CSV table of C-alpha atoms and ligand atoms in Angstrom, one decimal:
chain,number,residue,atom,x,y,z
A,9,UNK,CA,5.5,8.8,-14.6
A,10,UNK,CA,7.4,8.6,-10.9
A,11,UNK,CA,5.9,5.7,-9.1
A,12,UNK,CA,6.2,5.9,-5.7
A,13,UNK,CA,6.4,3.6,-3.3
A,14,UNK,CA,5.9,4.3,0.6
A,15,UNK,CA,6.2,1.3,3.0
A,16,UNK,CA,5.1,2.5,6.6
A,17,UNK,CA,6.0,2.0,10.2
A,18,UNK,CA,9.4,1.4,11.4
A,19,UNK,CA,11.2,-0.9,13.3
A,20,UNK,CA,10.6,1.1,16.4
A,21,UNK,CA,7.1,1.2,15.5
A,22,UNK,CA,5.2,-0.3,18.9
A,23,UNK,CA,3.2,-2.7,17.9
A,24,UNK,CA,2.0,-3.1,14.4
A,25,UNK,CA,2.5,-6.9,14.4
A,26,UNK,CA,0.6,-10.3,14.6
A,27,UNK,CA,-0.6,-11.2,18.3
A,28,UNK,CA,2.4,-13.8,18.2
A,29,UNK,CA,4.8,-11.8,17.2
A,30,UNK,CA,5.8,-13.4,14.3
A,31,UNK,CA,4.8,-11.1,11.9
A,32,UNK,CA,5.8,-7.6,12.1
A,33,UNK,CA,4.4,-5.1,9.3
A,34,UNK,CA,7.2,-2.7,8.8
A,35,UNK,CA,9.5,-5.6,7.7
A,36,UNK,CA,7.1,-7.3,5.5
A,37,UNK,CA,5.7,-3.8,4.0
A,38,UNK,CA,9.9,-3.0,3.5
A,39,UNK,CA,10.0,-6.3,1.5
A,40,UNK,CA,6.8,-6.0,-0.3
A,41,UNK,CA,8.0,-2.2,-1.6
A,42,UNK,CA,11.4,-3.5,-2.3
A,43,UNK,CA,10.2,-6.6,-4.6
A,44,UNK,CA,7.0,-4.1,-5.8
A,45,UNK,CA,9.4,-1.2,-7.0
A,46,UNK,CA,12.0,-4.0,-8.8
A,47,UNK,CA,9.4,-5.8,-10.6
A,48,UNK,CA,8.0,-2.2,-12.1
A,49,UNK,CA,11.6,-1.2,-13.0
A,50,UNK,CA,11.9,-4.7,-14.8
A,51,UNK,CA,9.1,-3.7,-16.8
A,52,UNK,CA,10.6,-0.7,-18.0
A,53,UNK,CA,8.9,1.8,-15.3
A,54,UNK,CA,10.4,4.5,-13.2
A,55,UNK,CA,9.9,3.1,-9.7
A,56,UNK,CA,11.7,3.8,-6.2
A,57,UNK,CA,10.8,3.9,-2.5
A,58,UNK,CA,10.5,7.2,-0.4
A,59,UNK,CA,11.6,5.4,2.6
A,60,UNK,CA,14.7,2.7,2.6
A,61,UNK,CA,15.4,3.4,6.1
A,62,UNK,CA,14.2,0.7,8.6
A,63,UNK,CA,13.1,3.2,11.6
A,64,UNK,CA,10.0,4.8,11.7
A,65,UNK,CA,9.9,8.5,9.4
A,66,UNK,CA,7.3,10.6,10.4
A,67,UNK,CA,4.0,11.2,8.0
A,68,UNK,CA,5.4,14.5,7.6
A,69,UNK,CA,8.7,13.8,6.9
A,70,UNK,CA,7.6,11.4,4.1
A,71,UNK,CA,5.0,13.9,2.6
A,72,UNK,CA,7.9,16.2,2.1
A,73,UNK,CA,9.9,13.7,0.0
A,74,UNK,CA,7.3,13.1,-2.2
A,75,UNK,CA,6.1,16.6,-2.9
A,76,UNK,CA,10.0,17.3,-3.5
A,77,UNK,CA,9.4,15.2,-6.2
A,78,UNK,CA,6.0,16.4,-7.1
A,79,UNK,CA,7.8,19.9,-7.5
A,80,UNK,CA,10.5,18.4,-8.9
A,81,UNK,CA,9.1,16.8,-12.6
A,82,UNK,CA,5.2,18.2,-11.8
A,83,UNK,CA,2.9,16.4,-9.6
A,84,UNK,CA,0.6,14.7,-12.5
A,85,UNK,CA,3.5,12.9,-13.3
A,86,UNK,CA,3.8,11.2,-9.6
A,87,UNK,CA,1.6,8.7,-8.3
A,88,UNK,CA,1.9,7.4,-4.8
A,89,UNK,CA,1.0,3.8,-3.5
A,90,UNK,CA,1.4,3.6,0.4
A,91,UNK,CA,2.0,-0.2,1.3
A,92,UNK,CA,0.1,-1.5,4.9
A,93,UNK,CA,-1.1,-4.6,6.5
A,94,UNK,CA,-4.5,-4.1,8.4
A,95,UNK,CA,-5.2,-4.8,11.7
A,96,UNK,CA,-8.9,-5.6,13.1
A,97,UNK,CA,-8.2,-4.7,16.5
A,98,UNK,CA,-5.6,-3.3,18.7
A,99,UNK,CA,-6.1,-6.0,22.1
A,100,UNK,CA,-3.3,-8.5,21.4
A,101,UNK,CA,-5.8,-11.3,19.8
A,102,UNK,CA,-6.2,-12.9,17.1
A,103,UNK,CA,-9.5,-11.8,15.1
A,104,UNK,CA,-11.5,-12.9,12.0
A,105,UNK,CA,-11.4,-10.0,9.5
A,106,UNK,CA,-9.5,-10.7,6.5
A,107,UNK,CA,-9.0,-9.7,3.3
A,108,UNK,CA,-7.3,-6.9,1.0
A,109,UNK,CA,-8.4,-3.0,1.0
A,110,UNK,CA,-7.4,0.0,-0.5
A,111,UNK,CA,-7.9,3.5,1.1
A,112,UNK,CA,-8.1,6.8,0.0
A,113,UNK,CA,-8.0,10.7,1.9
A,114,UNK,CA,-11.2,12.4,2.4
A,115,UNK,CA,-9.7,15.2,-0.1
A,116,UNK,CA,-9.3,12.4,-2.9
A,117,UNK,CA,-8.4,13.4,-6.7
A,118,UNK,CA,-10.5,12.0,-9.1
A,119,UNK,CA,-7.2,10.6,-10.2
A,120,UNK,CA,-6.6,9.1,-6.7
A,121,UNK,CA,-10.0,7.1,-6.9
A,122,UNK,CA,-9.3,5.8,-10.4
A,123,UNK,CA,-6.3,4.9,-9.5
A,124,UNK,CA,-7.7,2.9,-6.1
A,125,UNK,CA,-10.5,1.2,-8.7
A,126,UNK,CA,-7.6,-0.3,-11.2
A,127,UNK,CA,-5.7,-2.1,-7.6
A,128,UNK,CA,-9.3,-3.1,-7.1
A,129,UNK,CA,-9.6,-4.8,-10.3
A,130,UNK,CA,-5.9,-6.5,-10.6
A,131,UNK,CA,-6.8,-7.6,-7.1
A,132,UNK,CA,-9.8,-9.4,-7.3
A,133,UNK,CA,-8.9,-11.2,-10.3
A,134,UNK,CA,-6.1,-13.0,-8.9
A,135,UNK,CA,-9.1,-14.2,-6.7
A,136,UNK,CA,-8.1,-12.0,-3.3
A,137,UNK,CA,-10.6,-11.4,-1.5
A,138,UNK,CA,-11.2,-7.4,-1.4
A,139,UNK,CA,-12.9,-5.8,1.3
A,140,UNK,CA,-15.1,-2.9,-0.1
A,141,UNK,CA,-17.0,0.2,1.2
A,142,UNK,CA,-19.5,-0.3,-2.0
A,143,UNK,CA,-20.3,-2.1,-4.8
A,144,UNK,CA,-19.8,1.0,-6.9
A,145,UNK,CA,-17.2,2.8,-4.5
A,146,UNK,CA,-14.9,-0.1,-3.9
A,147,UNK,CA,-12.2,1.8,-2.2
A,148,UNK,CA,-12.5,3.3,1.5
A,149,UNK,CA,-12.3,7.2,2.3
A,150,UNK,CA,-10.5,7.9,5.0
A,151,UNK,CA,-8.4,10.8,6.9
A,152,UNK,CA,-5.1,9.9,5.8
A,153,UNK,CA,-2.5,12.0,6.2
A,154,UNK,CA,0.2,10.2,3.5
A,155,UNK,CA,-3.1,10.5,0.8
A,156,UNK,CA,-4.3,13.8,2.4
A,157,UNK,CA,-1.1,15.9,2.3
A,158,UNK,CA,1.1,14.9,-0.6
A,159,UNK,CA,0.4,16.7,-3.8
A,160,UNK,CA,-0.3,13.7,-6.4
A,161,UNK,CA,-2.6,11.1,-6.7
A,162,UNK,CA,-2.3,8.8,-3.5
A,163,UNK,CA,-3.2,5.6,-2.0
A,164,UNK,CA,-2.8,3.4,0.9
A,165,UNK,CA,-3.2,-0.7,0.3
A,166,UNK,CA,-4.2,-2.7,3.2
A,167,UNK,CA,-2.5,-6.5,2.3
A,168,UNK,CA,-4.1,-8.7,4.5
A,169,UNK,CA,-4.5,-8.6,8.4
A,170,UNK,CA,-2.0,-9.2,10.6
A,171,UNK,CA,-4.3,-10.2,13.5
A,172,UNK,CA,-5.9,-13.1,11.5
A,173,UNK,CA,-4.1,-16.3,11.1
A,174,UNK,CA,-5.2,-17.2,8.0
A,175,UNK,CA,-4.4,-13.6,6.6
A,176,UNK,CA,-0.7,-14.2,8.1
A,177,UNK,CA,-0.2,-17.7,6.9
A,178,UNK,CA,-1.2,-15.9,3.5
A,179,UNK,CA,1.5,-13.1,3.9
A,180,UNK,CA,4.4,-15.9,4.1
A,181,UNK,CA,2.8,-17.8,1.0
A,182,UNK,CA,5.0,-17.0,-1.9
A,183,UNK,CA,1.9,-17.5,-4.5
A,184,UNK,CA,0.3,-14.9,-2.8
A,185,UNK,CA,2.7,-12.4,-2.3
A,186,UNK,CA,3.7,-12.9,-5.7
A,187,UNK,CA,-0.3,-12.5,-6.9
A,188,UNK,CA,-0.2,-9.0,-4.6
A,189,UNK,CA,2.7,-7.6,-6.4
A,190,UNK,CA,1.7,-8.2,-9.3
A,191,UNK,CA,-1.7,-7.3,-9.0
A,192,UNK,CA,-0.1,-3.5,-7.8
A,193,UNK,CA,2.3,-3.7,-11.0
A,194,UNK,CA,-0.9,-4.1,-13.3
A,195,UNK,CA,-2.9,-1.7,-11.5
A,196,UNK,CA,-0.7,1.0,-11.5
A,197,UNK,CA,0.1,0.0,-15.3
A,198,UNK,CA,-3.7,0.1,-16.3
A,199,UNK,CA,-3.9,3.8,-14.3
A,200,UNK,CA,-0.9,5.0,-16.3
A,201,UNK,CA,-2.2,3.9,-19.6
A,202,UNK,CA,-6.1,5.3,-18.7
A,203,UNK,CA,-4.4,8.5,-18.7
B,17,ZN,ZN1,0.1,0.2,8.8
């Protein structure tokens, strides 16, 4: 199995960062992908990112790498996990949502909603709070083009929000980040082995 990671945004981006400007997503979603994809490769999994560059790389442009590779070695042997901070509003404040999410196209696989149920899991028991569209449908169907338009089983993460503070403090806590990687590791791990 390919695991791929996609971390979105760019450092040309506009906005996508907390009202103080401390925080910036595409730098902590570059970080995130590049400690995510090094702790699957140190437990023995084929991992890399789709985009190491630091500017913005259009949704097309990064659909197309990743059905290259869906052509490449077949596209049920790809899985794609999309890393994003959330955002409850768009006004410059600071807002009270918080909490961790994953997201899915409209078009979902099967395989793409199993996939969004074992992050669900791994999440919530390292006591993250997870936002969820249902009890029974925990993960939130969207029109996504990254999940929409690449050929293997997709999903988007939404780590936190960037527009609450105690989401950001959260982001810079080491425990936490640490508990969010490894809670993608395991989820991804307990998809693979499902199969
Ligand atoms: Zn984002």
């Amino acid at each position: 199995m390919k695991i791929l990671i996609d971390n979105g945004h760019g450092s040309d981006t506009k906005g996508k960062c907390s009202p103080d400007g401390k925080h910036r997503e595409y730098q902590w979603a570059r970080k995130f992908a590049e400690r995510l994809v090094q702790h699957l490769r140190d437990l023995g999994y084929d991992a890399q990112r789709i985009v190491p560059e630091e500017t913005d790389i259009s949704i097309r442009e990064r659909c197309q790498r990743v059905n290259a590779i869906c052509a490449e070695v077949g596209s049920k042997n790809v899985l794609m996990v999309s890393i994003h901070n959330n955002a409850a509003g768009s006004d410059g404040n600071w807002h009270n949502a918080r909490g961790w999410s994953v997201h899915v196209s409209l078009n979902a696989s099967d395989r793409s909603k199993k996939l969004a149920c074992r992050l669900v899991e791994a999440v919530e028991a390292r006591g993250i709070k997870v936002r969820k569209y249902s009890p029974s449908e925990p993960f939130w169907a969207q029109n996504l083009g990254m999940c929409r338009d690449t050929n293997c089983p997709a999903v988007l993460t939404e780590n936190l929000f960037q527009d609450s503070k105690e989401d950001v403090a959260l982001l810079y806590d080491e425990a936490c980040v640490n508990a969010l990687i490894d809670a993608h590791a395991t989820g991804i791990i307990q998809y693979i082995n499902s199969l």
